[in-house]
Structures are given as structure tokens and as C-alpha cells.
Coordinates of C-alpha atoms and ligand atoms in Angstrom, one line a residue:
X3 CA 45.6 -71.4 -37.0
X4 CA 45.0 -67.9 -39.0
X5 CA 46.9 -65.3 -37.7
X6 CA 43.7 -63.8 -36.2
X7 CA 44.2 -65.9 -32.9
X8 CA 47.6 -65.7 -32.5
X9 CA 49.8 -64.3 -30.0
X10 CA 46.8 -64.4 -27.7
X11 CA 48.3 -64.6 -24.5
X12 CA 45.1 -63.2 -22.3
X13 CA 43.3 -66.0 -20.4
X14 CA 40.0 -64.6 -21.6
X15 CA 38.6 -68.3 -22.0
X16 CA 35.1 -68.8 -22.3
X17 CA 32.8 -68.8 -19.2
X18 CA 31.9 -71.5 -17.2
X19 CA 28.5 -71.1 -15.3
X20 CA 26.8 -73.7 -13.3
X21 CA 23.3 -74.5 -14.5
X22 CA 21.8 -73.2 -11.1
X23 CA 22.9 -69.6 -12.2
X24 CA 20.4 -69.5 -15.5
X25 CA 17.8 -67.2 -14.2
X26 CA 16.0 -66.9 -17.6
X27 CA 13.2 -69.3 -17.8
X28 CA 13.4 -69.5 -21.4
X29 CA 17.3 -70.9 -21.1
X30 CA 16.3 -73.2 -18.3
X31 CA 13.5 -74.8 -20.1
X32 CA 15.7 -75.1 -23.2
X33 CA 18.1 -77.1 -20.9
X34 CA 15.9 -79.2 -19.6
X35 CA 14.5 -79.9 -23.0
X36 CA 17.8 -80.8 -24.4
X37 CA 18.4 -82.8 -21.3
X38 CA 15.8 -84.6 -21.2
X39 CA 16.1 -85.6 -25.0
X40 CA 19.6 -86.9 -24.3
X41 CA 18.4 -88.9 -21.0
X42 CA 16.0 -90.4 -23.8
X43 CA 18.7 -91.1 -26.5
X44 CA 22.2 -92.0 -24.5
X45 CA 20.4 -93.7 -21.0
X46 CA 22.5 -91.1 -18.9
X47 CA 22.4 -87.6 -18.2
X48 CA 24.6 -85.3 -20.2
X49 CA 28.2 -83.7 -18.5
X50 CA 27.7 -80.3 -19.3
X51 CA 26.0 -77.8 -22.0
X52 CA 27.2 -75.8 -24.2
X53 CA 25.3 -72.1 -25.8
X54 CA 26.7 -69.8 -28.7
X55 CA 24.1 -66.7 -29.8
X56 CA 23.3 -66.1 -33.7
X57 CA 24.6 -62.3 -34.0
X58 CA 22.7 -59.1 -36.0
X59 CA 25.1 -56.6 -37.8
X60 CA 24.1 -53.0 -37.4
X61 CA 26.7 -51.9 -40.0
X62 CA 30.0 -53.2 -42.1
X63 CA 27.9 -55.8 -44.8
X64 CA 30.4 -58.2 -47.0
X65 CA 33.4 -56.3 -45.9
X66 CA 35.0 -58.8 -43.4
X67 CA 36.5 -61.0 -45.8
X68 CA 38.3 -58.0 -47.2
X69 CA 39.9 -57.1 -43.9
X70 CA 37.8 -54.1 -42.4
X71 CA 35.9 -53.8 -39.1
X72 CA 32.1 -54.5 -38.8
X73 CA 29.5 -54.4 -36.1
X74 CA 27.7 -57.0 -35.1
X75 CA 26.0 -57.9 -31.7
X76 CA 25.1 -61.1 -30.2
X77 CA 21.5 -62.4 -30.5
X78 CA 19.0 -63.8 -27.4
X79 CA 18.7 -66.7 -30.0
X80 CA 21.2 -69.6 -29.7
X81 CA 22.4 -72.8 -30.5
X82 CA 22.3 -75.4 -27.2
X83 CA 24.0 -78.3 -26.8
X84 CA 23.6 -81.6 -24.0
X85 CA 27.2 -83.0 -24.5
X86 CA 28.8 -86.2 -23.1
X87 CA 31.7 -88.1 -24.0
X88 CA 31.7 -91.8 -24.5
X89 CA 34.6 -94.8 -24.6
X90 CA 33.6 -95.6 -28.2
X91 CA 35.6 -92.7 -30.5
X92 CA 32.3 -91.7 -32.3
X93 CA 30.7 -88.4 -32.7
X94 CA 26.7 -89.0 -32.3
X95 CA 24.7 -86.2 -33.1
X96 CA 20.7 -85.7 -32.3
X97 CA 19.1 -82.8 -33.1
X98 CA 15.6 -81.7 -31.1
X99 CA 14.2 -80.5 -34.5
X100 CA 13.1 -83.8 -36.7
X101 CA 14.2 -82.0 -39.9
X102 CA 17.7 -82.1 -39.1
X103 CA 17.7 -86.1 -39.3
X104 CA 20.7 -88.0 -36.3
X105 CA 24.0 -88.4 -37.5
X106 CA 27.0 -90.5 -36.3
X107 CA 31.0 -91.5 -38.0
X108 CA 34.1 -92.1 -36.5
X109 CA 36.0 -89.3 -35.2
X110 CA 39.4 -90.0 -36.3
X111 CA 38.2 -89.9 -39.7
X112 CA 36.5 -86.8 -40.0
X113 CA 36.1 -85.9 -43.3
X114 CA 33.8 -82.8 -45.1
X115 CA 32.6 -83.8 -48.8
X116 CA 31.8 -80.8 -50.4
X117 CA 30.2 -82.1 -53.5
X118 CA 27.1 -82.7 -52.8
X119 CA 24.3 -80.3 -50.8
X120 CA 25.3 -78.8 -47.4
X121 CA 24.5 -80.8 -44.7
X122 CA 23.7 -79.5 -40.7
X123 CA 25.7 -82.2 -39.5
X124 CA 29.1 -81.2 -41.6
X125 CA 28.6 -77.4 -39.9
X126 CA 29.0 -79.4 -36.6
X127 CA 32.3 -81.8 -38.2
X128 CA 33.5 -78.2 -39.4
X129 CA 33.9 -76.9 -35.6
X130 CA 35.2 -80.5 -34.1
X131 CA 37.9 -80.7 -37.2
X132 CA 39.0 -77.2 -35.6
X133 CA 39.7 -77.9 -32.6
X134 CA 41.0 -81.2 -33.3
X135 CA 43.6 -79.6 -35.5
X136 CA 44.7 -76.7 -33.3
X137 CA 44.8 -79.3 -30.0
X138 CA 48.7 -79.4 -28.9
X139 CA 49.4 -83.1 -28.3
X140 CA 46.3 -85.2 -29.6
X141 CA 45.5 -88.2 -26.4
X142 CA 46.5 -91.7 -27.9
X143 CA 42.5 -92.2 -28.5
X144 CA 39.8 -89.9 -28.5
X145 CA 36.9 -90.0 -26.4
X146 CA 33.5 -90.0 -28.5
X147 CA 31.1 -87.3 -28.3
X148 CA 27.3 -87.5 -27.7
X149 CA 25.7 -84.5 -28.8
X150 CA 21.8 -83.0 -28.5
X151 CA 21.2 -80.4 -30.7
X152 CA 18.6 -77.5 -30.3
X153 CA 18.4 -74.4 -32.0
X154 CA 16.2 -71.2 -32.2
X155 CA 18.1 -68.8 -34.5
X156 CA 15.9 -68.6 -37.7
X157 CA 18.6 -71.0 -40.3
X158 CA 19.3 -69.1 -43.8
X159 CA 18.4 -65.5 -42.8
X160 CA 21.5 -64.0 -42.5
X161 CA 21.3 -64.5 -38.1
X162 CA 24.2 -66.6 -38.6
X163 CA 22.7 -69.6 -37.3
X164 CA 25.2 -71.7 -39.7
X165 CA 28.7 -70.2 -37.6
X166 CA 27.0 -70.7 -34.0
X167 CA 26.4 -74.4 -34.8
X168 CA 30.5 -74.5 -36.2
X169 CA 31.5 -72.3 -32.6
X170 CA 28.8 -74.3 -30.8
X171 CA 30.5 -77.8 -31.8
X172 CA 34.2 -76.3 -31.2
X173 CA 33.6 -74.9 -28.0
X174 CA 32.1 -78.4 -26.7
X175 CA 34.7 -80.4 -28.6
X176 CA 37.4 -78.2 -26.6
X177 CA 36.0 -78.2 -23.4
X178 CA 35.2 -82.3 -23.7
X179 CA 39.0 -82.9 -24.6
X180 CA 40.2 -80.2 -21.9
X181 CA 41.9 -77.9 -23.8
X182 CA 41.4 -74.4 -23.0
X183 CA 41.8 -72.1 -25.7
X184 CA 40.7 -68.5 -25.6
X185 CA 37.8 -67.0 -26.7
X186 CA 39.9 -64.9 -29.5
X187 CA 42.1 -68.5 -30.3
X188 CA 38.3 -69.9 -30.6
X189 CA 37.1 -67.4 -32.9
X190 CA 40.0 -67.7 -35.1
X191 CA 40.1 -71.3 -35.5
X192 CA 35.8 -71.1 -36.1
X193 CA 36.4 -68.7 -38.8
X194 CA 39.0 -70.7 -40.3
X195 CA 37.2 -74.1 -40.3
X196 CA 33.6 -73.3 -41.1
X197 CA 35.4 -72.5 -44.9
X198 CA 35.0 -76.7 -44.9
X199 CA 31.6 -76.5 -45.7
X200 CA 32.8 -74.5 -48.8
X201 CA 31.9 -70.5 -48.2
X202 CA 35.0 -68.3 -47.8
X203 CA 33.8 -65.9 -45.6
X204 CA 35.2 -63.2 -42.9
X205 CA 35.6 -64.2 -39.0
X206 CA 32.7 -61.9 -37.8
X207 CA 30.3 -64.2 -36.8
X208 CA 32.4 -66.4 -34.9
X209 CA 34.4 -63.1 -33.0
X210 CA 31.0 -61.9 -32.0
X211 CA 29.8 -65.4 -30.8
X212 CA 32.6 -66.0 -28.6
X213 CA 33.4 -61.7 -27.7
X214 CA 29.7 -60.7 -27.4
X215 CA 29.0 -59.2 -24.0
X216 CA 25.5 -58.0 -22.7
X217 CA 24.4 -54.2 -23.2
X218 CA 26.6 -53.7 -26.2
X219 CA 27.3 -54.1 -30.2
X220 CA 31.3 -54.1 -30.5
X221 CA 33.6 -53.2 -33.5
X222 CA 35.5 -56.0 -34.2
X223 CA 38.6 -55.3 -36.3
X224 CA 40.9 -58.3 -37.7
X225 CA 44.4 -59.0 -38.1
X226 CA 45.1 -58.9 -35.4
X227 CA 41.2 -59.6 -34.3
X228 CA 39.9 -56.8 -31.6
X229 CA 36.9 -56.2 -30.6
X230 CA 35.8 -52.6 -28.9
X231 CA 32.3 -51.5 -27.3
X232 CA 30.7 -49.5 -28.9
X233 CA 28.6 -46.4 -27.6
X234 CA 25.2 -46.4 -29.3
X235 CA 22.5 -43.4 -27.9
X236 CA 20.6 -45.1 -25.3
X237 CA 17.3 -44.7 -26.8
X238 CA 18.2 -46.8 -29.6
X239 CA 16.0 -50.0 -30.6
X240 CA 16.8 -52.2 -33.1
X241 CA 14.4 -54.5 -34.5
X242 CA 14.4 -57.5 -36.8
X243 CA 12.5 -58.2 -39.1
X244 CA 12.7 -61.8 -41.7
X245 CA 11.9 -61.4 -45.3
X246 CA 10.3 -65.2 -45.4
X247 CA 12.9 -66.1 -48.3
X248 CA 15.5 -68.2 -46.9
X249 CA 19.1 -68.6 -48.3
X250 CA 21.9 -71.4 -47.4
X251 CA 25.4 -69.4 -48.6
X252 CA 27.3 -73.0 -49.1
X253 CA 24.3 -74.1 -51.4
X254 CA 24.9 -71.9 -54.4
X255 CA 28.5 -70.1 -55.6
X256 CA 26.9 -66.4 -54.7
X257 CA 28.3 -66.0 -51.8
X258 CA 31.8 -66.8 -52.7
X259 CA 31.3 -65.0 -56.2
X260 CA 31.1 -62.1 -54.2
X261 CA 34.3 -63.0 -52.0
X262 CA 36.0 -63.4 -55.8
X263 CA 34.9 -60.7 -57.1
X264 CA 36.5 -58.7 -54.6
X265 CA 39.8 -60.5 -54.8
X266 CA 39.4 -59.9 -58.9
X267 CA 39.0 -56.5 -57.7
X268 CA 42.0 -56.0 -55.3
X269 CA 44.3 -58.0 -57.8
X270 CA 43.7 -55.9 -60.6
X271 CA 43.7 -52.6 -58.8
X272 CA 47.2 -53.9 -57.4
X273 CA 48.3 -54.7 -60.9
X274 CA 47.9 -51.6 -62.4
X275 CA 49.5 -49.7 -59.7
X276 CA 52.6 -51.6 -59.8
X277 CA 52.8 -54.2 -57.1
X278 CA 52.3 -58.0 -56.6
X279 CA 49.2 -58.6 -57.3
X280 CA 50.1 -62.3 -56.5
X281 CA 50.6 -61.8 -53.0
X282 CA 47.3 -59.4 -52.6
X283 CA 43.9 -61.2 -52.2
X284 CA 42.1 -58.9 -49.7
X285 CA 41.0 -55.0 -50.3
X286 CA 42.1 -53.6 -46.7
X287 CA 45.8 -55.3 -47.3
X288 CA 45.8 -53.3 -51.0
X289 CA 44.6 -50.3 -49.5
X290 CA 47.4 -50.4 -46.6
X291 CA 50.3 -51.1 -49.6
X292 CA 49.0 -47.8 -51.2
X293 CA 48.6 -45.8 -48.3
X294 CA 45.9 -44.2 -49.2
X295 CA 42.6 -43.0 -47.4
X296 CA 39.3 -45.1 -47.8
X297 CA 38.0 -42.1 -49.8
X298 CA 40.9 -42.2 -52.1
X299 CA 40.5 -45.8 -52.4
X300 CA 37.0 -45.5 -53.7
X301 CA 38.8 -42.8 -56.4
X302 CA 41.2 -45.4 -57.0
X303 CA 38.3 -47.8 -58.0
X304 CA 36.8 -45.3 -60.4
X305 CA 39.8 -44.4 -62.1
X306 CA 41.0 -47.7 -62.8
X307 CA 38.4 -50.3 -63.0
X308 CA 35.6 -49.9 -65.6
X309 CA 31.8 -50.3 -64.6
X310 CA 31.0 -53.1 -67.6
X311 CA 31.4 -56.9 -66.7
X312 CA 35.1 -58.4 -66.5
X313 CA 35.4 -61.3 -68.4
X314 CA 37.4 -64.0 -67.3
X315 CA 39.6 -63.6 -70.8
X316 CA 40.2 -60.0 -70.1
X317 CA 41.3 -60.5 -66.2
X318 CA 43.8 -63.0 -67.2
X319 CA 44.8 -60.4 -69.7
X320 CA 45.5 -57.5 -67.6
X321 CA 47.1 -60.1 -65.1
X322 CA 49.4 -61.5 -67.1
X323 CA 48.5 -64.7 -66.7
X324 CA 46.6 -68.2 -67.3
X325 CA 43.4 -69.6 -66.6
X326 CA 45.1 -72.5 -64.5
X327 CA 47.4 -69.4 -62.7
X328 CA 44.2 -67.7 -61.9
X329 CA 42.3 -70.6 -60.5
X330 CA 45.5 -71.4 -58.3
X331 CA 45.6 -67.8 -56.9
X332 CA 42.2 -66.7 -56.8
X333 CA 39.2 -68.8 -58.0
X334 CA 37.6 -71.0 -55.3
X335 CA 35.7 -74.5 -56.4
X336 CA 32.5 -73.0 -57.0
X337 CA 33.6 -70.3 -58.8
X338 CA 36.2 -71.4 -61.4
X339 CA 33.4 -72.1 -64.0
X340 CA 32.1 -68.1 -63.8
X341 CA 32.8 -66.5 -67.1
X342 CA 31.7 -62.8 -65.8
X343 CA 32.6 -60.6 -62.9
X344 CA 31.6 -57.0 -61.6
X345 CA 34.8 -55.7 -60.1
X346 CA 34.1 -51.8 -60.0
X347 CA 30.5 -52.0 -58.3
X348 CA 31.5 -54.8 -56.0
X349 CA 35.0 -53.0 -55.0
X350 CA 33.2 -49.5 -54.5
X351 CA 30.8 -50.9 -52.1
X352 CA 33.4 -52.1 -49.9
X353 CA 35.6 -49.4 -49.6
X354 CA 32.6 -47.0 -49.4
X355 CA 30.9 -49.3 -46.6
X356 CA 34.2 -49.1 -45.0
X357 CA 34.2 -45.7 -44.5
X358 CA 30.2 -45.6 -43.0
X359 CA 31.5 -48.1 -40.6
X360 CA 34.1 -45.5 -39.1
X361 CA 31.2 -42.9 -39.2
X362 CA 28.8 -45.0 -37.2
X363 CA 31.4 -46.0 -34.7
X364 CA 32.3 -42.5 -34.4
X365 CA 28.8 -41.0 -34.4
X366 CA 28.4 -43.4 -31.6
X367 CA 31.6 -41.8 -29.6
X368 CA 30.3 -38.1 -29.8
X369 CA 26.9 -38.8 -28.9
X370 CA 25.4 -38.2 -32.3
X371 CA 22.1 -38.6 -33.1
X372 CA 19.8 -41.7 -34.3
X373 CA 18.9 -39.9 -37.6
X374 CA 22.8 -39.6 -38.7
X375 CA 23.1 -43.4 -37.5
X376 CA 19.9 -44.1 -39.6
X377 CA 21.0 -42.5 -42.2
X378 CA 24.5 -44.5 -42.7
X379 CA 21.8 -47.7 -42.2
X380 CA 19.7 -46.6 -45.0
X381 CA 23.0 -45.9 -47.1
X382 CA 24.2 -49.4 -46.6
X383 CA 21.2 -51.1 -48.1
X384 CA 21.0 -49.0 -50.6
X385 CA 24.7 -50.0 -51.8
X386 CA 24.2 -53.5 -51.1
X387 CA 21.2 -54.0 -53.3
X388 CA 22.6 -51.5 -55.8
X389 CA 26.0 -52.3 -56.1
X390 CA 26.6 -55.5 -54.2
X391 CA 23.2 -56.9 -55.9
X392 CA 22.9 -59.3 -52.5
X393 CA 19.1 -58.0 -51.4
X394 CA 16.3 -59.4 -52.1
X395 CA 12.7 -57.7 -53.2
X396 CA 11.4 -59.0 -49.6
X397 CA 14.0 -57.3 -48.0
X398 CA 13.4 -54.2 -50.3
X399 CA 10.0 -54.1 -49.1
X400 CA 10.7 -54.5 -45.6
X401 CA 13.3 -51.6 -45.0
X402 CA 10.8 -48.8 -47.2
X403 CA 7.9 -50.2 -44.6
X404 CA 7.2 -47.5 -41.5
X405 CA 9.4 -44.9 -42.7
X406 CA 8.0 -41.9 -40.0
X407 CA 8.6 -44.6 -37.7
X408 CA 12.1 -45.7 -37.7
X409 CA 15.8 -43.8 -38.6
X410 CA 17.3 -46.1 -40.6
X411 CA 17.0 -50.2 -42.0
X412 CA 18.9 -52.3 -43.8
X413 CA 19.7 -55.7 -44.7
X414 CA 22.0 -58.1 -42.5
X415 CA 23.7 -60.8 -42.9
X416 CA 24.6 -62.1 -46.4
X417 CA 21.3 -61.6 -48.3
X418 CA 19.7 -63.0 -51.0
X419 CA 16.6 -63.2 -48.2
X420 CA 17.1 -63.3 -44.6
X421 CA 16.7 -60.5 -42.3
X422 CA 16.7 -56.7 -42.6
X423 CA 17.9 -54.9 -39.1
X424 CA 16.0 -51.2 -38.1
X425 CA 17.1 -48.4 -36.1
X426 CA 14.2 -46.7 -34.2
X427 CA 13.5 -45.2 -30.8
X428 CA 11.4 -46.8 -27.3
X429 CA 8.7 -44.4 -28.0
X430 CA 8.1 -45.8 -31.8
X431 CA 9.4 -49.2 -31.5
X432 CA 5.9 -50.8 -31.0
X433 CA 3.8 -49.1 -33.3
X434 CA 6.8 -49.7 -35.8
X435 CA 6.3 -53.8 -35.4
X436 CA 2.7 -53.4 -35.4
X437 CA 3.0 -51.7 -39.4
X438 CA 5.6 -54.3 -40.2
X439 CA 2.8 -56.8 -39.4
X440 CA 0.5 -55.5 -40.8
X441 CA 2.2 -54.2 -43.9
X442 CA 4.0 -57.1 -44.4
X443 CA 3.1 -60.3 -43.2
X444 CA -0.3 -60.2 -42.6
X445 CA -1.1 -61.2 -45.8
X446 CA 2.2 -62.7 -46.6
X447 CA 1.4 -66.9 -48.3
X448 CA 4.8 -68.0 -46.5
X449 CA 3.2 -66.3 -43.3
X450 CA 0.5 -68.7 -42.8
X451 CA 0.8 -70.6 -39.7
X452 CA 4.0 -68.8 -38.0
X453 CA 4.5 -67.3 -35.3
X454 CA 4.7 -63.3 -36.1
X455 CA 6.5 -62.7 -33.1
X456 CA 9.8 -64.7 -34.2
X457 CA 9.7 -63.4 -37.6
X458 CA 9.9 -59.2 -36.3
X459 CA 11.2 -58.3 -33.0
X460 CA 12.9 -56.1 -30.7
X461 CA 16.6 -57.2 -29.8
X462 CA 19.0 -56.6 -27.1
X463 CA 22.8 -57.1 -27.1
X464 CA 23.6 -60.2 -25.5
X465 CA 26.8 -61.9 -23.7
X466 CA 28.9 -64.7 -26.2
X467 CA 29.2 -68.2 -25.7
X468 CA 29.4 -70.0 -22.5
X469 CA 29.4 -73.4 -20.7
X470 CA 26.9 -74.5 -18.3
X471 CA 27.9 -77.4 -16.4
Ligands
ADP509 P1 22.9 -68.3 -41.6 O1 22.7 -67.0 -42.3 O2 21.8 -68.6 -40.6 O3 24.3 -68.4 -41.0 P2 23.8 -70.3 -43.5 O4 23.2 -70.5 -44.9 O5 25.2 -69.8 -43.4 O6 22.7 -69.4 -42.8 O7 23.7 -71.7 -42.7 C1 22.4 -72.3 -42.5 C2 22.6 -73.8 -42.2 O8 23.1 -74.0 -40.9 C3 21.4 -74.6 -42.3 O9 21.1 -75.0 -43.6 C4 21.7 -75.8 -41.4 O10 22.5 -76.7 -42.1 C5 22.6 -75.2 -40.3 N1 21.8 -74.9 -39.1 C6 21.3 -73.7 -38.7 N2 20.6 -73.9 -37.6 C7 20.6 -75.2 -37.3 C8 20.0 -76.0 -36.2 N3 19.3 -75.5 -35.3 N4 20.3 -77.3 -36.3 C9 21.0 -77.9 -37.2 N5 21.6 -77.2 -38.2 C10 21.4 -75.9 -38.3
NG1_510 P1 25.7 -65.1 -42.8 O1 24.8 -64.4 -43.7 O2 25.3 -65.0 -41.4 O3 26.0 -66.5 -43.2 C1 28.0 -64.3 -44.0 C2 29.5 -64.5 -43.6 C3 30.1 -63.4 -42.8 C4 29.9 -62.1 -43.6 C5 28.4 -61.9 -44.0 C6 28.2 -60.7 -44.8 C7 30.3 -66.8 -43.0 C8 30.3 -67.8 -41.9 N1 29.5 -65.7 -42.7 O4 27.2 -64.3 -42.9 O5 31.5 -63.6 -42.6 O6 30.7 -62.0 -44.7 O7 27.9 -63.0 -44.7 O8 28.6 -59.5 -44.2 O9 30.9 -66.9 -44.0
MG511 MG1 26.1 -68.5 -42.0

């Protein structure tokens, strides 16, 4: 298990409810959909049930994977899961939503191939694989699993609808095979083993979906992973708004580009200042080495890496080293074959989106107000479509839309498409969705025939993952 879930001794283990206790009607009738739809499919009614929320991140954008704090809060949208266990050792998975077509293969033999295009069911492996792995004592022979699968978090838009089917499928494959692990242990091990589907991402989505709690967007900090509530001004109102372009991060090398480039980045900067560059692969770790400040780490980018595309023959250059050393220390699969990389811009945003994460978590704490909170928001975008070149010209369009109406927006999630997240106040908040659908979807082609209300709306801060039984 990463180091992130280690040395977890609380007994902070995910929350059992009974199903009685769900007094929201949309949760109930999503159980008894997902119910009734494995009463249908398996001839008996499933044990228990399983939910993990999709997250938004108010601040703190591609900086996880480097080692610094972001923060996210949990979603009202979920992943929900009937689950039963069967004699025969098979994982069976049905999912409500006909796109997503039924799956089923032995569970012994779980395997993740990579080559082809990502697949909903090898999320799902990804989380059972995790647990499996980090189980003391495997039983002789494994029970099988029957799984019904229903989700509402909008896929490829940056909710992070991929990591709360991975957490979803951990959390039942744990509490099916009785093993409690805590919510942190849980996070740790979901962070580690949704990089099977191929993206090398940070563990923030799967901290928030197991450490979310109701009322409140947390900083959560890694090695060793903590999360903290954070105090937001209680007239803030974030809303949500989807850009209608829709991008899967394990279906093209962007995403992990980005994760190289950053390594590239840290290795290089490491180089030239003397130490192992070998043993460096993360920006927060290079930044503790040096000692220095987050500010004098964004100096430290300016001075020594140049704005111009690296190329692949100059990094091994500098490095001192091969292609084949490179690859072994730093490429990932996807990335091996990419000839050009953007090391200062990439490096600057983090270190620089760094530091606005301690400044909204601290204009939280002193009771600042929304436009300094906005402002950091409107900063972040900016950087991310400037320097981290990861937005998108819908998203563009929907953070300049309603300007007098809001503090701040920005996009969340990975980009590429997906979501952008706004900061604005109970008085504006309705006439603020109103422009946005007016401005922006109403004559949108890709609007036709949705539901306007799923693709902008207000959000609340809601509790992580629990059972239902
Ligand atoms: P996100 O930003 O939402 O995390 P990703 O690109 O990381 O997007 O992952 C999206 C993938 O997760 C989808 O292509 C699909 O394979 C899987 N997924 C998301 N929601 C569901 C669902 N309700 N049922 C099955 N698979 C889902
Ligand atoms: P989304 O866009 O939800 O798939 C991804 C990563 C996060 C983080 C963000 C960018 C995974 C599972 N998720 O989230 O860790 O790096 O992008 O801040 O890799
Ligand atoms: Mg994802």
C-alpha cells in the first residue's frame, strides 16, 4: 500500500447505515431502482449497498500528483451499488445505464489490459484488485460478487465519476470479504490502484470520496494523507456548470503528459542544483530538499528552466543519461513516444497554484471575503489554460459568462472539457444560472434534448462514502 495509508491506526472505517435511515427520496428511489434491477438479474435480493459521491475542487488543479494540498468537496451525485456475493468465484457486473454493456470473468484472475480503449468495467476490476491485494490472509476461495451498477455523476467532466466507480467497487469488495480497512487505508489503496487503468494521477479524488463530510470542502494534504475542514464565508454558493465536451483521461496520453512533464520538471530543476535527480519524481519532495519557500520555488523555475520546448535529446542531455534510463525512471507507457515537453510553464503553474491554495485556505480562516476567494478562482483558470494548456474554449466561455454576478470561476477537474466550478453569493446565485442558460446552452447543438438542470447547478458539500445495508 502507498505510504499515504499507512500507519493508520484510527478506526475511522466507513459508515454503516441501515436503509431505513435514507431520508432523501432521491437516494431511496435510487435504491430501490438498483434493487429491483438486481432482483431482476440474480433472482434474490441484494446483501447490502454500497454509495461513493463524485467530488468538485474549489482550488489546487494538477497539483496532487506533485505532493501539495487541494480542495475538493464531495458531490450530491454518486455511484450506487446492489451487491451480493455468490458460491461461484465470479465478479458479475450489470450496470442500470444500457451504454455501459454487463460484464463478468473470474476473480482470481483479475487482470487490467491496457492496450486497448478504457473500459467501465476495468475501473470497477481496478478497485477489487486493491482490496484484494492489501487483504491480510486471502480465504482459501473467494466468494463471487454480483454487482448492479448506477450512476448519476456526469462521466468525463472532471466530477470524478471514474475514481468513485474504483472507491465504489473497493469499498464493496472490502466489506463483502469482511475486512475492515479505514477510510484513509481505503483512500490510499483507491489512489494507488485506479493507476491500472493507465492515468498516474494524485489520491484526491479517492481522499475526498471516502473523508468527505456534510457542510464542508476539506484541505487534504498527502504523505502522510490529512484532511482538514475548511472555513468558507457562509454566504458562499458554488455552482457547476458542464462545458458539453466530454474527456476520458485514460483514453489519450494528456493527462499523464502533464504528470511527466512535471517529473521532467522536478528532475531537471534537481539536477542542476546538485542532488539526485534519480530519486526525485514529485515537485513538493524537490521543493522540501531545497528548503525553499513556494515563492522561491517559482524563482527557482525561472532561473533555471527555459520557456522553449524541451526536447527529449536535450533532457537526456542535461540528465546525463539514456533514452532507455529515462523511460525506466520517468516516462510512463503512453508517454515514452513524446518527443517535446513544456517543463517551465507546466512547473510554474504548480508551484504558483500551490501557493493560491494556502491563500484560500487561509482567506477562509480569517474570514476573508468572497471577492479575494474569487479572485484566487479566477487566477487558477487563468494559469491552467495559460500555462497548463488543460482548458478547453467551452470552459473558456463558461467562466467569462455572468461576470457582475459571481466572484470568481474556474475549471475543475482535469480539463480538456468537463466542468468549470463558480464562486458567487445566495442573493445572485439564481439569476447567475439563469445567464448561464441562457448565454450558454440555450442555443448550445450538444444541448438539445438534456436536461439543463444537470448540466449547471447549485452544490452543497456532502458526507463520503458509506454502506447501506
Ligand atoms: P471523470 O473526470 O468523471 O473522473 P474519467 O475520464 O477519469 O472522468 O473517467 C470516466 C470513465 O469512468 C467513463 O468513461 C466510464 O468508463 C467510467 N464511468 C463513469 N461513470 C460511470 C457509470 N455510471 N457507470 C459505469 N462507468 C462509469
Ligand atoms: P478527474 O478529472 O476527475 O479524472 C484527475 C485526477 C486527479 C487530479 C485532477 C486534476 C485521477 C483519478 N484523477 O481528476 O488526481 O490530478 O485530475 O487536478 O487521476
Ligand atoms: Mg477520473
Amino acid at each position: 500500500m502507498d505510504s499515504n495509508g499507512k500507519g493508520d491506526c484510527s478506526q475511522d472505517v466507513p459508515t454503516i447505515l441501515s436503509v431505513e435511515q435514507v431520508t432523501e427520496h432521491q437516494l431511496r428511489d435510487r435504491v430501490t431502482q438498483v434493487q429491483n434491477v438486481y432482483q431482476a438479474k440474480f433472482g434474490v435480493q441484494p446483501d447490502f449497498f454500497v454509495r461513493v459521491p463524485g467530488r468538485v475542487n474549489l482550488i489546487g488543479e494538477h497539483i496532487d500528483y506533485c505532493g501539495y494540498a487541494v480542495c475538493p468537496m464531495a458531490l450530491k451525485q454518486h455511484i450506487l451499488l446492489a451487491v451480493g456475493t455468490s458460491e461461484d468465484p465470479v465478479l458479475n457486473l450489470v450496470n442500470v445505464d444500457g451504454k455501459y454493456p454487463d460484464f463478468n470473468t473470474a476473480i482470481e484472475t483479475l487482470k487490467i489490459d491496457v492496450s486497448g480503449p478504457p473500459q467501465w468495467h476495468q475501473y470497477f476490476m481496478c478497485g477489487v484488485m486493491g482490496v484484494l491485494e492489501n487483504m491480510i490472509g486471502l480465504p482459501e476461495k473467494l466468494v463471487g460478487l454480483n454487482v448492479v451498477v448506477s450512476g448519476d455523476i456526469p462521466p468525463s467532466s472532471g466530477l470524478s465519476s471514474s475514481s468513485a466507480l474504483v472507491c465504489s467497487a473497493a469499498l464493496c469488495t472490502a466489506h463483502a470479504y469482511k475486512t475492515k480497512f479505514s477510510k484513509r487505508e481505503l483512500a490510499a489503496l483507491s489512489a494507488k490502484c485506479e493507476r491500472y487503468i493507465g492515468t498516474e494521477g494524485g489520491g484526491m479524488d479517492q481522499a475526498i470520496a471516502f473523508l468527505g463530510n456534510k457542510g464542508c470542502a476539506k484541505l487534504i494534504e498527502f504523505n502522510p494523507l490529512r484532511d482538514t475542514s475548511m472555513k468558507l464565508p457562509e454566504n458562499a454558493v458554488f455552482v457547476i456548470s458542464h462545458s458539453l465536451a466530454e474527456m476520458n483521461k485514460a483514453a489519450t496520453a494528456d493527462f499523464n503528459c502533464r504528470v511527466v512533464e512535471c517529473r521532467l520538471a522536478c528532475q531537471i530543476i534537481a539536477k542542476k542544483s546538485g542532488l539526485q535527480w534519480e530519486k526525485l519524481t514529485r515537485l513538493a519532495d524537490l521543493q522540501k530538499q531545497l528548503g525553499f519557500k513556494l515563492k522561491e520555488m517559482a524563482e527557482t523555475v525561472q532561473r533555471l528552466l527555459h520557456e522553449e520546448p524541451y526536447s527529449k535529446t536535450e533532457i537526456c542531455d542535461i540528465l546525463e543519461t539514456t533514452d532507455d534510463e529515462l523511460e525506466k525512471f520517468t516516462l510512463s507507457e503512453n508517454t515514452k513516444n513524446i518527443q517535446q515537453f513544456k517543463l517551465y510553464q507546466r512547473a510554474l503553474h504548480v508551484y504558483q497554484e500551490a501557493n493560491r491554495v494556502h491563500q484560500f485556505f487561509e482567506a477562509g480562516e480569517t474570514g476573508a471575503s468572497l471577492e479575494t476567494l474569487g479572485a484566487l478562482m479566477n487566477s487558477s483558470h487563468a494559469s491552467l489554460k495559460d500555462l497548463y494548456e488543460c482548458s478547453h474554449p467551452g470552459l473558456d466561455k463558461l467562466v467569462s459568462i455572468g461576470e457582475n454576478l459571481r466572484y470568481g470561476a474556474r475549471l475543475t477537474g482535469a480539463g480538456w472539457g468537463g466542468c468549470s466550478v463558480a464562486l458567487t453569493s445566495p442573493e445572485n446565485a439564481k439569476e447567475f444560472v439563469e445567464t448561464l442558460k441562457r448565454e450558454f446552452y440555450a442555443d448550445h447543438p450538444l444541448s438539445k434534448g438534456k436536461d439543463v438542470d444537470k448540466l449547471v447547478f447549485v452544490t452543497e458539500p456532502q458526507e463520503g462514502a458509506f454502506i447501506l445495508v
